[in-house]
Amino acid sequence: MTQVVIVGCGVVGAAIAYELSLHTKFDITVIDQNSPAQGSTGAALGVLMAVISHKVKGRNWRLRAQSLARYQTLIPELEAKTGQSIPHNTQGILSLCFDAEALPRWRSLQTIRQAQGYALEIWSPQQVIRRCPHLETSGLVGGIYSPQDLQVSPTALTQALVAAAAAHRVKFCLHQPVTQLETSVAEGRCTRVHTTAQTVVADAVVVSAGLGSAALSQALNCPLALGPVLGQGLKLHCDRPLGHPDFQPVINGDDIHLVPLGQGDYWLGATVEFPPDTPEAEILAMQPEAARLQAMIDGAIAYCPALADATISDRWFGLRPRPQGQAAPVIQPMAGYSNVCLATGHYRNGVLLAPATALAVRDWLVENTG
């Protein structure tokens, strides 16, 4: 069997492990210095903006379309195999439009999506308020509703992926930082992965460690530039569900997501904080800015006034890995190595693109391993 080592157990690494576990030719070990779904996965909102994205062709759209299609089967598949519930919202995404000059672009996207077989509706302000009476329509020129886009709990999804992969004999070595990547320079291969607890022989290595991928690539003398981008989110509780209880889509207004969780609970997020001239080491140590969080709250209240009476029950922040000098995500063989694949740098779309990334890595391994 082909010995595959995956470094990183966020949602992307866990998705890769699960997809590979469906093929009997792979013996899979997943290594992470933390528990699953830490890092950027633990701070994500899980809003899957595929159809409503303005990406309409090329790799970026292909990955989104593949992931959206796989999610239709993946969530019920994992729930059936593990018995674990994966909270997810199938009531779509409503994006609020406050710029009349943007409407022609939305209409163009609607035409493209219809040709691709997807539904995308453009609502008038009157339609928006009829469907979502909790929203403020002053200044609103329309709403773009995507009924086929989803939202999923990133942590629950990752935990289910891990449980299903483990049931397929995937080995998870957690709380074990990687100490060395042993290589054969003559063969252009990474042959062993050393951790604080053991050494794992590798026929192939998949680097999917988020921001930690930069240090791993440096250790292999093929540096990958990843910049950390901080994002803040919070959980709100309202005395009653906002709007109509039977219609609770994800709302996006001015890039601020309001994510229904049920029982009057909502996630709100996320900020985008990356000072352009700040050294990476300082960003990694930086604390979230209260003013940025307050600006996000104020922006959400502007389009949903009822949030002014909500109580904050939790808040968090995380760092997203953003590739420097190339498009996100990075899914490619590592230069100089015949058996190392990069699957990292997803920036704000790790949960969205995890299934397609896993399928791409699986196909590469099937083609490039004996």
Short mmCIF file of C-alpha atoms in Angstrom, two decimals:
data_model
loop_
_atom_site.label_atom_id
_atom_site.label_comp_id
_atom_site.label_asym_id
_atom_site.label_seq_id
_atom_site.Cartn_x
_atom_site.Cartn_y
_atom_site.Cartn_z
CA MET A 1 0.00 0.00 0.00
CA THR A 2 1.06 3.59 -0.58
CA GLN A 3 2.02 5.26 2.71
CA VAL A 4 0.54 8.79 2.65
CA VAL A 5 1.32 11.31 5.38
CA ILE A 6 -0.94 14.35 5.67
CA VAL A 7 0.41 17.19 7.79
CA GLY A 8 -2.48 19.28 9.09
CA CYS A 9 -5.92 18.34 10.43
CA GLY A 10 -8.03 21.37 9.74
CA VAL A 11 -11.05 20.96 7.50
CA VAL A 12 -8.88 20.63 4.38
CA GLY A 13 -6.53 18.00 5.81
CA ALA A 14 -9.47 16.07 7.28
CA ALA A 15 -11.32 16.15 3.94
CA ILE A 16 -8.24 14.84 2.14
CA ALA A 17 -7.86 12.04 4.69
CA TYR A 18 -11.48 11.01 4.27
CA GLU A 19 -11.48 11.00 0.47
CA LEU A 20 -8.24 8.99 0.41
CA SER A 21 -9.68 6.54 2.93
CA LEU A 22 -12.29 5.53 0.35
CA HIS A 23 -9.47 4.02 -1.76
CA THR A 24 -7.91 0.80 -0.54
CA LYS A 25 -4.47 1.53 -2.05
CA PHE A 26 -3.63 4.18 0.55
CA ASP A 27 -2.36 3.73 4.10
CA ILE A 28 -2.93 7.18 5.62
CA THR A 29 -1.44 8.95 8.63
CA VAL A 30 -2.55 12.45 9.64
CA ILE A 31 -0.24 14.50 11.83
CA ASP A 32 -1.11 17.72 13.63
CA GLN A 33 0.39 19.62 16.54
CA ASN A 34 -3.12 20.42 17.81
CA SER A 35 -6.56 18.81 17.92
CA PRO A 36 -8.66 18.74 14.73
CA ALA A 37 -10.38 21.94 13.56
CA GLN A 38 -8.07 24.35 15.33
CA GLY A 39 -6.49 27.36 13.64
CA SER A 40 -8.45 29.03 10.86
CA THR A 41 -11.01 26.19 10.69
CA GLY A 42 -12.09 26.80 14.28
CA ALA A 43 -12.64 30.49 13.55
CA ALA A 44 -14.52 30.03 10.25
CA LEU A 45 -18.23 30.65 9.67
CA GLY A 46 -18.66 27.93 7.04
CA VAL A 47 -20.52 30.15 4.55
CA LEU A 48 -20.21 28.39 1.17
CA MET A 49 -20.46 31.16 -1.44
CA ALA A 50 -20.30 29.28 -4.72
CA VAL A 51 -23.22 30.18 -6.99
CA ILE A 52 -23.40 33.70 -5.58
CA SER A 53 -19.70 34.24 -6.22
CA HIS A 54 -18.74 36.33 -9.24
CA LYS A 55 -16.22 33.65 -10.25
CA VAL A 56 -17.69 32.19 -13.43
CA LYS A 57 -14.85 30.32 -15.16
CA GLY A 58 -11.36 28.93 -14.70
CA ARG A 59 -9.93 27.07 -11.73
CA ASN A 60 -11.63 29.19 -9.08
CA TRP A 61 -15.12 28.50 -10.38
CA ARG A 62 -14.36 24.85 -11.11
CA LEU A 63 -13.27 24.26 -7.52
CA ARG A 64 -16.38 25.99 -6.17
CA ALA A 65 -18.70 24.01 -8.42
CA GLN A 66 -16.99 20.71 -7.55
CA SER A 67 -17.20 21.44 -3.84
CA LEU A 68 -20.86 22.45 -3.99
CA ALA A 69 -21.70 19.23 -5.83
CA ARG A 70 -19.70 17.09 -3.38
CA TYR A 71 -21.34 18.73 -0.37
CA GLN A 72 -24.73 17.48 -1.57
CA THR A 73 -23.57 13.91 -0.99
CA LEU A 74 -20.82 14.43 1.60
CA ILE A 75 -22.90 15.73 4.51
CA PRO A 76 -25.52 12.93 4.47
CA GLU A 77 -22.77 10.39 3.78
CA LEU A 78 -20.80 11.46 6.87
CA GLU A 79 -23.88 11.65 9.09
CA ALA A 80 -24.89 8.13 8.07
CA LYS A 81 -21.41 6.70 8.64
CA THR A 82 -20.67 8.40 11.95
CA GLY A 83 -24.07 8.98 13.54
CA GLN A 84 -22.90 12.54 14.17
CA SER A 85 -25.09 15.51 13.31
CA ILE A 86 -23.46 18.15 11.10
CA PRO A 87 -25.42 21.38 11.53
CA HIS A 88 -25.92 23.02 8.16
CA ASN A 89 -28.25 25.56 6.59
CA THR A 90 -29.87 24.71 3.26
CA GLN A 91 -32.00 27.88 3.03
CA GLY A 92 -29.50 29.70 0.86
CA ILE A 93 -27.65 33.00 0.98
CA LEU A 94 -29.18 36.46 0.55
CA SER A 95 -26.72 39.18 -0.42
CA LEU A 96 -27.94 42.75 0.07
CA CYS A 97 -27.10 45.23 -2.68
CA PHE A 98 -26.83 48.93 -1.83
CA ASP A 99 -25.24 50.08 -5.10
CA ALA A 100 -27.53 50.52 -8.11
CA GLU A 101 -24.52 50.45 -10.44
CA ALA A 102 -23.79 46.88 -9.29
CA LEU A 103 -27.17 45.51 -10.39
CA PRO A 104 -26.22 45.03 -14.08
CA ARG A 105 -23.31 42.86 -13.00
CA TRP A 106 -25.64 40.78 -10.86
CA ARG A 107 -28.07 40.40 -13.77
CA SER A 108 -25.20 39.26 -15.97
CA LEU A 109 -24.22 36.70 -13.33
CA GLN A 110 -27.82 35.54 -13.11
CA THR A 111 -27.83 34.84 -16.86
CA ILE A 112 -24.55 32.92 -16.63
CA ARG A 113 -25.73 30.84 -13.70
CA GLN A 114 -28.99 29.97 -15.43
CA ALA A 115 -26.97 28.71 -18.41
CA GLN A 116 -24.87 26.65 -15.98
CA GLY A 117 -27.97 25.14 -14.40
CA TYR A 118 -28.08 27.16 -11.18
CA ALA A 119 -30.79 29.38 -9.72
CA LEU A 120 -29.99 32.97 -8.80
CA GLU A 121 -32.82 35.35 -7.97
CA ILE A 122 -32.74 39.15 -7.93
CA TRP A 123 -35.27 40.57 -5.50
CA SER A 124 -36.62 44.10 -5.29
CA PRO A 125 -36.42 45.86 -1.89
CA GLN A 126 -40.13 45.06 -1.46
CA GLN A 127 -39.45 41.35 -2.01
CA VAL A 128 -36.57 41.46 0.46
CA ILE A 129 -38.69 42.98 3.21
CA ARG A 130 -41.54 40.55 2.51
CA ARG A 131 -39.25 37.53 2.87
CA CYS A 132 -37.01 39.03 5.60
CA PRO A 133 -39.01 41.66 7.54
CA HIS A 134 -36.20 42.10 10.08
CA LEU A 135 -33.98 43.81 7.51
CA GLU A 136 -33.67 47.57 6.94
CA THR A 137 -34.41 48.50 3.33
CA SER A 138 -33.47 52.18 3.33
CA GLY A 139 -30.64 52.52 0.81
CA LEU A 140 -31.25 48.99 -0.43
CA VAL A 141 -31.59 48.61 -4.20
CA GLY A 142 -32.09 44.86 -4.28
CA GLY A 143 -31.26 41.47 -2.88
CA ILE A 144 -29.53 38.58 -4.63
CA TYR A 145 -30.80 35.25 -3.38
CA SER A 146 -28.89 32.03 -4.04
CA PRO A 147 -31.02 29.07 -2.89
CA GLN A 148 -28.41 26.41 -3.71
CA ASP A 149 -25.55 27.83 -1.65
CA LEU A 150 -25.03 26.44 1.85
CA GLN A 151 -23.61 27.06 5.29
CA VAL A 152 -22.10 24.31 7.41
CA SER A 153 -20.55 24.12 10.88
CA PRO A 154 -16.79 23.89 10.21
CA THR A 155 -15.94 22.20 13.51
CA ALA A 156 -18.73 19.60 13.32
CA LEU A 157 -17.85 18.89 9.69
CA THR A 158 -14.16 18.39 10.50
CA GLN A 159 -14.92 16.14 13.46
CA ALA A 160 -17.20 14.00 11.30
CA LEU A 161 -14.55 13.76 8.58
CA VAL A 162 -12.03 12.61 11.19
CA ALA A 163 -14.43 10.05 12.69
CA ALA A 164 -15.34 8.62 9.27
CA ALA A 165 -11.69 8.49 8.18
CA ALA A 166 -10.67 6.80 11.44
CA ALA A 167 -13.37 4.17 10.87
CA HIS A 168 -11.61 3.50 7.56
CA ARG A 169 -8.33 2.86 9.43
CA VAL A 170 -6.76 6.30 8.96
CA LYS A 171 -4.28 6.92 11.79
CA PHE A 172 -4.42 10.32 13.52
CA CYS A 173 -1.31 11.44 15.38
CA LEU A 174 -2.43 14.56 17.21
CA HIS A 175 -0.53 16.92 19.50
CA GLN A 176 2.66 15.87 17.72
CA PRO A 177 4.55 18.77 16.14
CA VAL A 178 6.65 17.88 13.11
CA THR A 179 10.33 18.16 14.00
CA GLN A 180 11.93 17.10 10.71
CA LEU A 181 11.07 16.24 7.13
CA GLU A 182 13.67 13.72 6.02
CA THR A 183 14.49 13.84 2.32
CA SER A 184 16.42 12.02 -0.35
CA VAL A 185 17.98 14.77 -2.42
CA ALA A 186 19.10 12.39 -5.15
CA GLU A 187 15.55 11.07 -5.62
CA GLY A 188 13.77 14.35 -4.99
CA ARG A 189 11.55 12.75 -2.36
CA CYS A 190 10.46 13.26 1.20
CA THR A 191 10.93 9.83 2.77
CA ARG A 192 10.12 10.24 6.47
CA VAL A 193 8.21 12.61 8.71
CA HIS A 194 9.60 12.94 12.22
CA THR A 195 7.44 14.20 15.09
CA THR A 196 8.07 14.69 18.78
CA ALA A 197 6.75 11.17 19.35
CA GLN A 198 7.60 9.01 16.32
CA THR A 199 8.91 8.67 12.78
CA VAL A 200 6.49 7.87 9.96
CA VAL A 201 7.73 6.44 6.66
CA ALA A 202 6.22 8.23 3.67
CA ASP A 203 5.68 7.31 0.03
CA ALA A 204 3.86 10.62 -0.38
CA VAL A 205 3.42 13.72 1.78
CA VAL A 206 0.55 16.21 1.66
CA VAL A 207 1.24 19.59 3.29
CA SER A 208 -2.07 21.00 4.49
CA ALA A 209 -1.10 22.84 7.65
CA GLY A 210 -2.49 26.31 7.01
CA LEU A 211 -0.03 28.95 8.13
CA GLY A 212 2.25 26.16 9.36
CA SER A 213 2.74 25.13 5.74
CA ALA A 214 5.18 28.03 5.29
CA ALA A 215 7.64 26.61 7.83
CA LEU A 216 7.28 23.10 6.40
CA SER A 217 8.00 24.35 2.88
CA GLN A 218 11.02 26.23 4.22
CA ALA A 219 12.28 22.98 5.76
CA LEU A 220 12.09 21.40 2.30
CA ASN A 221 14.03 24.31 0.78
CA CYS A 222 11.06 25.35 -1.33
CA PRO A 223 9.62 28.35 0.55
CA LEU A 224 5.91 29.09 0.19
CA ALA A 225 4.97 32.66 1.11
CA LEU A 226 1.81 32.76 3.22
CA GLY A 227 0.61 35.90 4.93
CA PRO A 228 -1.57 35.73 8.05
CA VAL A 229 -4.85 37.65 7.87
CA LEU A 230 -6.69 38.10 11.16
CA GLY A 231 -10.47 37.78 11.32
CA GLN A 232 -12.86 38.29 14.22
CA GLY A 233 -16.30 36.80 14.74
CA LEU A 234 -18.88 36.59 17.49
CA LYS A 235 -22.02 34.76 18.53
CA LEU A 236 -25.20 36.69 19.27
CA HIS A 237 -28.38 35.64 21.03
CA CYS A 238 -31.77 37.17 20.29
CA ASP A 239 -34.89 36.61 22.39
CA ARG A 240 -36.63 35.24 19.29
CA PRO A 241 -35.57 34.28 15.76
CA LEU A 242 -35.22 37.26 13.44
CA GLY A 243 -37.78 37.56 10.66
CA HIS A 244 -39.86 34.55 9.68
CA PRO A 245 -38.90 31.49 11.75
CA ASP A 246 -39.39 29.21 8.74
CA PHE A 247 -37.06 31.21 6.47
CA GLN A 248 -33.61 31.78 7.94
CA PRO A 249 -31.04 32.17 5.15
CA VAL A 250 -27.52 33.45 5.66
CA ILE A 251 -27.54 37.23 5.16
CA ASN A 252 -24.58 39.05 3.65
CA GLY A 253 -24.48 42.83 3.72
CA ASP A 254 -21.33 44.79 2.93
CA ASP A 255 -19.32 41.56 3.39
CA ILE A 256 -20.70 41.07 6.92
CA HIS A 257 -22.31 37.65 7.34
CA LEU A 258 -25.23 36.96 9.65
CA VAL A 259 -25.47 33.19 10.09
CA PRO A 260 -28.59 31.65 11.72
CA LEU A 261 -27.84 28.82 14.14
CA GLY A 262 -31.34 28.18 15.53
CA GLN A 263 -32.92 28.99 18.89
CA GLY A 264 -32.31 32.71 18.38
CA ASP A 265 -28.53 32.26 18.04
CA TYR A 266 -26.51 33.83 15.22
CA TRP A 267 -22.89 34.05 14.17
CA LEU A 268 -21.65 37.39 12.94
CA GLY A 269 -18.41 37.79 11.03
CA ALA A 270 -15.85 38.32 9.97
CA THR A 271 -13.37 41.17 9.96
CA VAL A 272 -10.39 41.27 7.61
CA GLU A 273 -7.30 42.64 9.31
CA PHE A 274 -3.89 42.58 7.69
CA PRO A 275 -1.82 45.73 8.19
CA PRO A 276 0.14 45.98 4.93
CA ASP A 277 3.47 47.03 6.42
CA THR A 278 3.46 44.89 9.55
CA PRO A 279 6.11 42.14 9.79
CA GLU A 280 4.68 38.62 9.78
CA ALA A 281 5.97 37.82 13.26
CA GLU A 282 4.11 40.80 14.66
CA ILE A 283 0.87 39.84 12.88
CA LEU A 284 1.11 36.33 14.30
CA ALA A 285 1.31 37.84 17.78
CA MET A 286 -1.22 40.62 17.22
CA GLN A 287 -4.44 40.87 19.16
CA PRO A 288 -7.76 41.69 17.51
CA GLU A 289 -8.75 45.33 17.36
CA ALA A 290 -11.87 46.21 19.33
CA ALA A 291 -12.65 49.04 16.93
CA ARG A 292 -12.75 46.64 13.98
CA LEU A 293 -15.15 44.35 15.81
CA GLN A 294 -17.38 47.27 16.77
CA ALA A 295 -17.41 48.51 13.18
CA MET A 296 -18.60 45.08 12.08
CA ILE A 297 -21.34 45.07 14.70
CA ASP A 298 -22.43 48.56 13.66
CA GLY A 299 -22.49 47.50 10.01
CA ALA A 300 -24.70 44.52 10.83
CA ILE A 301 -27.07 46.63 12.91
CA ALA A 302 -27.36 49.06 9.98
CA TYR A 303 -28.98 46.37 7.83
CA CYS A 304 -30.57 44.42 10.71
CA PRO A 305 -31.60 46.88 13.48
CA ALA A 306 -32.92 44.15 15.79
CA LEU A 307 -29.32 43.09 16.44
CA ALA A 308 -28.93 46.19 18.61
CA ASP A 309 -30.87 44.32 21.33
CA ALA A 310 -28.96 41.05 20.96
CA THR A 311 -26.52 39.84 23.59
CA ILE A 312 -23.01 38.68 22.77
CA SER A 313 -22.54 35.11 24.05
CA ASP A 314 -19.13 34.37 22.54
CA ARG A 315 -16.36 35.97 20.51
CA TRP A 316 -13.24 34.65 18.83
CA PHE A 317 -10.57 35.40 16.28
CA GLY A 318 -8.30 33.42 14.00
CA LEU A 319 -5.58 33.80 11.39
CA ARG A 320 -6.22 32.82 7.77
CA PRO A 321 -3.38 31.75 5.44
CA ARG A 322 -3.24 34.01 2.37
CA PRO A 323 -0.76 33.16 -0.40
CA GLN A 324 1.61 35.93 -1.41
CA GLY A 325 2.30 36.36 -5.11
CA GLN A 326 -0.14 33.71 -6.29
CA ALA A 327 -3.84 32.97 -6.20
CA ALA A 328 -5.52 31.14 -3.34
CA PRO A 329 -5.59 28.24 -2.77
CA VAL A 330 -2.25 26.54 -3.43
CA ILE A 331 -2.97 23.02 -4.72
CA GLN A 332 0.08 21.76 -6.56
CA PRO A 333 3.15 19.50 -6.36
CA MET A 334 6.06 21.01 -4.48
CA ALA A 335 8.82 22.04 -6.85
CA GLY A 336 11.79 19.70 -6.70
CA TYR A 337 9.84 16.81 -5.14
CA SER A 338 8.05 14.02 -6.93
CA ASN A 339 6.02 12.92 -3.91
CA VAL A 340 5.07 16.11 -2.03
CA CYS A 341 1.79 17.92 -2.69
CA LEU A 342 0.77 21.33 -1.31
CA ALA A 343 -2.89 21.77 -0.37
CA THR A 344 -2.98 24.97 1.63
CA GLY A 345 -3.39 28.75 1.53
CA HIS A 346 -7.17 28.78 1.15
CA TYR A 347 -7.48 32.22 2.75
CA ARG A 348 -11.23 32.79 3.39
CA ASN A 349 -12.50 29.74 1.49
CA GLY A 350 -11.08 26.72 3.30
CA VAL A 351 -14.45 25.23 4.23
CA LEU A 352 -15.94 26.00 0.82
CA LEU A 353 -13.08 24.47 -1.16
CA ALA A 354 -12.15 21.56 1.13
CA PRO A 355 -14.07 18.89 -0.85
CA ALA A 356 -12.68 19.96 -4.24
CA THR A 357 -9.19 20.21 -2.78
CA ALA A 358 -9.48 16.68 -1.43
CA LEU A 359 -10.59 15.37 -4.81
CA ALA A 360 -7.70 17.14 -6.56
CA VAL A 361 -5.15 15.69 -4.13
CA ARG A 362 -6.69 12.24 -4.46
CA ASP A 363 -6.45 12.39 -8.25
CA TRP A 364 -2.82 13.56 -8.08
CA LEU A 365 -1.87 10.75 -5.71
CA VAL A 366 -3.65 8.11 -7.79
CA GLU A 367 -1.76 9.28 -10.87
CA ASN A 368 1.65 9.80 -9.26
CA THR A 369 2.02 6.92 -6.81
CA GLY A 370 2.53 3.26 -7.49
#
